[in-house]
Amino acid sequence: MHIPDGFINGATSLGAGVLAAGGLGAALRQGSRALKDRQIPLAGLVAAFVFALQMLNFPVAAGTSGHLLGGALAAVLLGPWMGIVVLSVVVIVQALLFADGGVSALGLNIINMGLLTAIVGWGAFRLLMAVLPKRTASVVGAAVGAGWLSVIVSSLGFVVAYALGGSGQAPIGTVLGAMTGVHSLIGIGEGLITGVIVAAVLGVRPDLVYGAQKYDLEKSRRLTPGRTATAGFVALGLVVAVSLVVFVAPFADSNPDGLERVAENQGFAATAEDSVTAESPLADYGVSGVSDERVGTIVAGVIGVILVFAVGVAILAATRRKRSRATSNSGP
Amino acid sequence: MKTAHVHALYVHGKSPVHDLEAHVKVAAMLLFVFAVVATPREAFWAFAVDAVLLAGAVRAARIPVRFLFGRLLVLIPFVLFAFLLPFLGGGARTEVLGLSLSIEGLWGAWTILAKATLGVTASIVMAATTEVPDILLGLDRLRVPRLITAIAGFMIRYLDVVLGEMHRMRVAMLSRGYDPRWIWQGRALATSAGSLFIRSYERGERVHQAMVARGYQGHMPVFNSGSAPVGSWARAMTVPSVAWVVTIVSLLT
Amino acid sequence: MSVPALEVRDLSFEYPDGTPVLRSVDFHVHPGERVALLGPNGAGKTTLVLHLNAILQPGEGSVTVAGLPATDDNTHEIRRRTGLVFQDPDDQLFMPTVRQDVAFGPANFGVEGPELEHRVMDALEAVGMMEVADRPPHHLSLGQRRRVAVATVLAMRPEILVLDEPSSNLDPASRHELAHILQSLDITMFMVTHDLPYALELCERSLVMDEGRLVADGPTAEILGDRELMRAHRLELPYGFDPSLVQPH
């Protein structure tokens, strides 16, 4: 989702630009400290690889298609800092050379597609690895989860930007529902592809998977297609179940009119009357611009995702304990 | 052999805009886009002036109109979103042709369509008249961190190489009778993407070795193509300066 | 006798796992000589080449380029003296334009301004590629890219040009053009190749390497004519090719 110019107002775009520059600068400093001069050509090659992958579209449902973002993938393969750098360079090149994504929205796009996907992807990966057994199949499963979550958080980033400075005042609840709903599906594709790519690399050059370097996978059995498939299906099943519960159910069952009416009463009636100041930068920082309800909705969404993820992690941890107890009982 | 190509936006040709230095064009484009984004949505006349300015630039750059419209297609998802806004938007409503539309939503749709179109067009004018290596040199001159421009340079250099490898792998797959189209068939595709990553990574290592062999010690050399004459700046800045005057006037009135 | 352009003494090297790759390799190349290094896959040729540029450090023995020993202290100068042309020009040509790529080497050695420009144009002229200076490398044909790759190294004014499989994958016309260009260069040359007629055409002397050892060193025509030697080291002349019938230059 490359945001064009004018979609988000100038002040928010500019603020996002500052934030993105700071984040990217930090990633560059951290990345170059850890990775040395060899990494410049490497980062360029991996950026070309991510760009090529993003050109592959996969059908999601009902005529919509998604393409890979690649942030979680890059983070698992290269580490979070290089992941951020690589994705940001991809976004910058797309804006300047291919007019894909507005140049004034560059900061927003870097945050959504570079910073958020790599950081969240990496965080989710590490968290899942912390509770999963340290096996090759777990690395693949964790990559699936990381890919899925990174897409949803990226779409949440879009919703937050829209809430802060979006044009047209579409009810945030509706935007949130539509975005996260669609992206929880797109995320499945992202997760699966991330997982299979990580599995393929693990099979040939496990040393290239940064995320797996910490774990002594030598001890685990070699990755067989059957085991990857199982890991993939378990992760996918979890992801689908969780998506349905969190994103589809509430928006299908609850009363969207209610959300709209709240938004109408609280936020937009005021801005509609005074639209000149609404467009001025200060309006966005005013109380009326960001109504409590909208923030509440987003916070609820974010908390929802985190909760779901925590529940998933807890389930995994529980099954693991059960399994290890089972193996210790049966063992000598 | 090479069938996969990424078509950057560059349009071969000679024009006063092609002749301008890259960093001047990038700076002018950025200033113009920010002027457009800062324009209040009620100032229809201001957007009209911006559009006329941009049309002048397109003409001066001799960019084919058909090419321009082709590239504007990237906006389609957002145009769809813009058309939904009048129906979804909150606030006061108005009747148009018997439909009840949100006034805020209409404003939003207008803002997105106007600003996004002007923004993309400005980007296209810059990218269509500047060769890719010059854009990178221009970014260098505009003090974009070297690390970013260097990585971007490697990325652009190897994009065709990586796409060529991707294409050959796909041909190899097709020639053995496998044509994955759906996500549940994506496994083969993703597996080859895995080997594509390994190939890209290993090429990165070989490139590094080739750089070291020619004395690379961790700092990319800087090649400056000389500074731009005042005349270039003056010519390139006419468009964004008028746009900013328009924006400031429209903000004050 | 003059100082050898390249002197390799008793060079041994093994992989970290202990597999020996080079075993007591010993030879030297005089200024102005053109020498081919022949041998089957896995003989250690590429490993040897990487030593000549101090990318690999010798386990035992030494490498000396124009009198300067390749030690940790002078790797940088060694890399200027040994101009290494890699097999895949896509690995070698990494900058956005040909001009920047050719300038990359000398710029790393502090050459700048008009002198840099001069070096770039000289090197491109030597390989007949002046007209592509401002094009991106990926828009060139393989033959053109390989010629530009030679130019990127020539611009550093090396003491010795080291080429890894210069003729691989070239069509016959490009292969011939490159041979013509290499012949026209007034520089010491060390060339790794599987293309035996190419070695015969370009190099008066050849070394044969197998299993990490030098097994032969002599005039190229004699080596290619020695059927026993050739068969013993998996070297095969093209069908119908008889080195004794080729006129020396």
Short mmCIF file of N, CA and C in Angstrom, two decimals, chain A residues 188-252:
data_model
loop_
_atom_site.label_atom_id
_atom_site.label_comp_id
_atom_site.label_asym_id
_atom_site.label_seq_id
_atom_site.Cartn_x
_atom_site.Cartn_y
_atom_site.Cartn_z
N ILE A 188 -1.79 -13.81 5.52
CA ILE A 188 -1.59 -15.27 5.44
C ILE A 188 -0.65 -15.58 4.29
N GLY A 189 -0.90 -14.91 3.17
CA GLY A 189 0.00 -15.10 2.03
C GLY A 189 1.42 -14.70 2.37
N GLU A 190 1.54 -13.52 2.97
CA GLU A 190 2.86 -13.02 3.35
C GLU A 190 3.56 -14.01 4.29
N GLY A 191 2.78 -14.48 5.29
CA GLY A 191 3.35 -15.40 6.27
C GLY A 191 3.83 -16.68 5.61
N LEU A 192 2.97 -17.25 4.77
CA LEU A 192 3.33 -18.52 4.13
C LEU A 192 4.57 -18.36 3.26
N ILE A 193 4.56 -17.30 2.44
CA ILE A 193 5.69 -17.13 1.53
C ILE A 193 6.97 -16.88 2.34
N THR A 194 6.85 -16.04 3.38
CA THR A 194 8.00 -15.81 4.24
C THR A 194 8.53 -17.13 4.79
N GLY A 195 7.60 -17.95 5.29
CA GLY A 195 8.00 -19.23 5.87
C GLY A 195 8.68 -20.14 4.87
N VAL A 196 8.09 -20.27 3.68
CA VAL A 196 8.66 -21.20 2.71
C VAL A 196 10.03 -20.71 2.24
N ILE A 197 10.15 -19.38 2.06
CA ILE A 197 11.46 -18.87 1.64
C ILE A 197 12.50 -19.14 2.71
N VAL A 198 12.14 -18.86 3.97
CA VAL A 198 13.08 -19.11 5.05
C VAL A 198 13.44 -20.60 5.09
N ALA A 199 12.43 -21.46 4.89
CA ALA A 199 12.70 -22.91 4.89
C ALA A 199 13.66 -23.28 3.77
N ALA A 200 13.42 -22.69 2.59
CA ALA A 200 14.29 -23.01 1.45
C ALA A 200 15.73 -22.58 1.74
N VAL A 201 15.89 -21.40 2.33
CA VAL A 201 17.25 -20.93 2.62
C VAL A 201 17.88 -21.79 3.71
N LEU A 202 17.09 -22.15 4.72
CA LEU A 202 17.61 -23.00 5.80
C LEU A 202 18.10 -24.34 5.26
N GLY A 203 17.41 -24.83 4.22
CA GLY A 203 17.77 -26.13 3.69
C GLY A 203 19.12 -26.11 2.99
N VAL A 204 19.50 -24.96 2.42
CA VAL A 204 20.72 -24.92 1.61
C VAL A 204 21.86 -24.18 2.32
N ARG A 205 21.56 -23.00 2.80
CA ARG A 205 22.60 -22.21 3.48
C ARG A 205 22.06 -21.70 4.83
N PRO A 206 21.93 -22.59 5.81
CA PRO A 206 21.36 -22.14 7.09
C PRO A 206 22.14 -20.99 7.71
N ASP A 207 23.41 -20.87 7.35
CA ASP A 207 24.22 -19.79 7.93
C ASP A 207 23.74 -18.42 7.48
N LEU A 208 22.95 -18.37 6.38
CA LEU A 208 22.49 -17.06 5.89
C LEU A 208 21.25 -16.55 6.61
N VAL A 209 20.63 -17.39 7.43
CA VAL A 209 19.42 -16.95 8.14
C VAL A 209 19.83 -16.35 9.47
N TYR A 210 19.89 -15.01 9.49
CA TYR A 210 20.35 -14.30 10.68
C TYR A 210 19.55 -14.72 11.91
N GLY A 211 18.23 -14.82 11.74
CA GLY A 211 17.36 -15.13 12.87
C GLY A 211 17.62 -16.50 13.47
N ALA A 212 18.22 -17.40 12.70
CA ALA A 212 18.43 -18.76 13.19
C ALA A 212 19.83 -18.96 13.74
N GLN A 213 20.68 -17.93 13.62
CA GLN A 213 22.08 -18.12 14.01
C GLN A 213 22.26 -18.35 15.51
N LYS A 214 21.33 -17.75 16.27
CA LYS A 214 21.44 -17.89 17.72
C LYS A 214 21.16 -19.31 18.19
N TYR A 215 20.39 -20.04 17.40
CA TYR A 215 19.93 -21.33 17.87
C TYR A 215 20.78 -22.44 17.28
N ASP A 216 21.05 -23.41 18.10
CA ASP A 216 21.86 -24.52 17.65
C ASP A 216 20.95 -25.54 16.97
N LEU A 217 20.74 -25.33 15.69
CA LEU A 217 19.79 -26.19 14.99
C LEU A 217 20.42 -27.49 14.55
N GLU A 218 21.74 -27.58 14.65
CA GLU A 218 22.45 -28.79 14.23
C GLU A 218 21.85 -30.02 14.92
N LYS A 219 21.48 -29.81 16.19
CA LYS A 219 21.01 -30.95 16.97
C LYS A 219 19.67 -31.46 16.47
N SER A 220 18.87 -30.52 15.97
CA SER A 220 17.53 -30.94 15.55
C SER A 220 17.64 -31.75 14.26
N ARG A 221 16.60 -32.51 14.02
CA ARG A 221 16.62 -33.33 12.82
C ARG A 221 16.64 -32.44 11.58
N ARG A 222 17.20 -32.96 10.53
CA ARG A 222 17.22 -32.19 9.29
C ARG A 222 15.80 -31.90 8.85
N LEU A 223 15.66 -30.72 8.25
CA LEU A 223 14.35 -30.28 7.83
C LEU A 223 13.86 -31.14 6.67
N THR A 224 12.77 -31.85 6.88
CA THR A 224 12.21 -32.64 5.79
C THR A 224 10.95 -31.93 5.31
N PRO A 225 10.60 -32.17 4.05
CA PRO A 225 9.40 -31.51 3.52
C PRO A 225 8.18 -31.74 4.41
N GLY A 226 8.05 -32.95 4.92
CA GLY A 226 6.91 -33.28 5.76
C GLY A 226 6.84 -32.39 6.99
N ARG A 227 8.00 -32.22 7.61
CA ARG A 227 8.02 -31.44 8.85
C ARG A 227 7.74 -29.97 8.56
N THR A 228 8.28 -29.46 7.47
CA THR A 228 8.01 -28.07 7.11
C THR A 228 6.52 -27.89 6.88
N ALA A 229 5.95 -28.84 6.15
CA ALA A 229 4.53 -28.74 5.84
C ALA A 229 3.72 -28.71 7.12
N THR A 230 4.06 -29.61 8.07
CA THR A 230 3.33 -29.64 9.33
C THR A 230 3.45 -28.31 10.04
N ALA A 231 4.69 -27.82 10.14
CA ALA A 231 4.90 -26.55 10.82
C ALA A 231 4.10 -25.46 10.14
N GLY A 232 4.14 -25.47 8.82
CA GLY A 232 3.41 -24.46 8.05
C GLY A 232 1.92 -24.53 8.33
N PHE A 233 1.38 -25.75 8.33
CA PHE A 233 -0.06 -25.89 8.52
C PHE A 233 -0.49 -25.51 9.92
N VAL A 234 0.31 -25.89 10.90
CA VAL A 234 -0.03 -25.51 12.28
C VAL A 234 -0.07 -24.00 12.38
N ALA A 235 0.99 -23.35 11.85
CA ALA A 235 1.05 -21.89 11.93
C ALA A 235 -0.12 -21.27 11.17
N LEU A 236 -0.40 -21.81 10.00
CA LEU A 236 -1.47 -21.26 9.18
C LEU A 236 -2.81 -21.41 9.88
N GLY A 237 -3.04 -22.60 10.43
CA GLY A 237 -4.31 -22.85 11.13
C GLY A 237 -4.51 -21.85 12.24
N LEU A 238 -3.46 -21.66 13.02
CA LEU A 238 -3.50 -20.72 14.14
C LEU A 238 -3.86 -19.33 13.63
N VAL A 239 -3.15 -18.96 12.57
CA VAL A 239 -3.29 -17.61 12.03
C VAL A 239 -4.70 -17.39 11.51
N VAL A 240 -5.24 -18.37 10.78
CA VAL A 240 -6.58 -18.21 10.22
C VAL A 240 -7.61 -18.10 11.34
N ALA A 241 -7.50 -19.01 12.32
CA ALA A 241 -8.45 -19.00 13.42
C ALA A 241 -8.44 -17.65 14.10
N VAL A 242 -7.25 -17.20 14.39
CA VAL A 242 -7.09 -15.95 15.12
C VAL A 242 -7.62 -14.78 14.29
N SER A 243 -7.33 -14.78 12.99
CA SER A 243 -7.82 -13.68 12.14
C SER A 243 -9.33 -13.61 12.18
N LEU A 244 -9.95 -14.77 12.05
CA LEU A 244 -11.41 -14.79 12.01
C LEU A 244 -11.97 -14.24 13.31
N VAL A 245 -11.41 -14.70 14.42
CA VAL A 245 -11.93 -14.28 15.72
C VAL A 245 -11.78 -12.78 15.89
N VAL A 246 -10.59 -12.27 15.59
CA VAL A 246 -10.34 -10.88 15.94
C VAL A 246 -10.87 -9.90 14.93
N PHE A 247 -10.64 -10.19 13.67
CA PHE A 247 -10.90 -9.12 12.71
C PHE A 247 -12.25 -9.24 12.01
N VAL A 248 -12.66 -10.44 11.73
CA VAL A 248 -13.88 -10.56 10.97
C VAL A 248 -15.08 -10.54 11.90
N ALA A 249 -15.03 -11.32 12.96
CA ALA A 249 -16.19 -11.44 13.84
C ALA A 249 -16.70 -10.09 14.37
N PRO A 250 -15.87 -9.29 15.00
CA PRO A 250 -16.40 -8.06 15.59
C PRO A 250 -17.05 -7.15 14.55
N PHE A 251 -16.44 -7.07 13.40
CA PHE A 251 -16.97 -6.11 12.43
C PHE A 251 -18.18 -6.67 11.71
N ALA A 252 -18.31 -7.99 11.72
CA ALA A 252 -19.49 -8.57 11.11
C ALA A 252 -20.66 -8.51 12.08
#
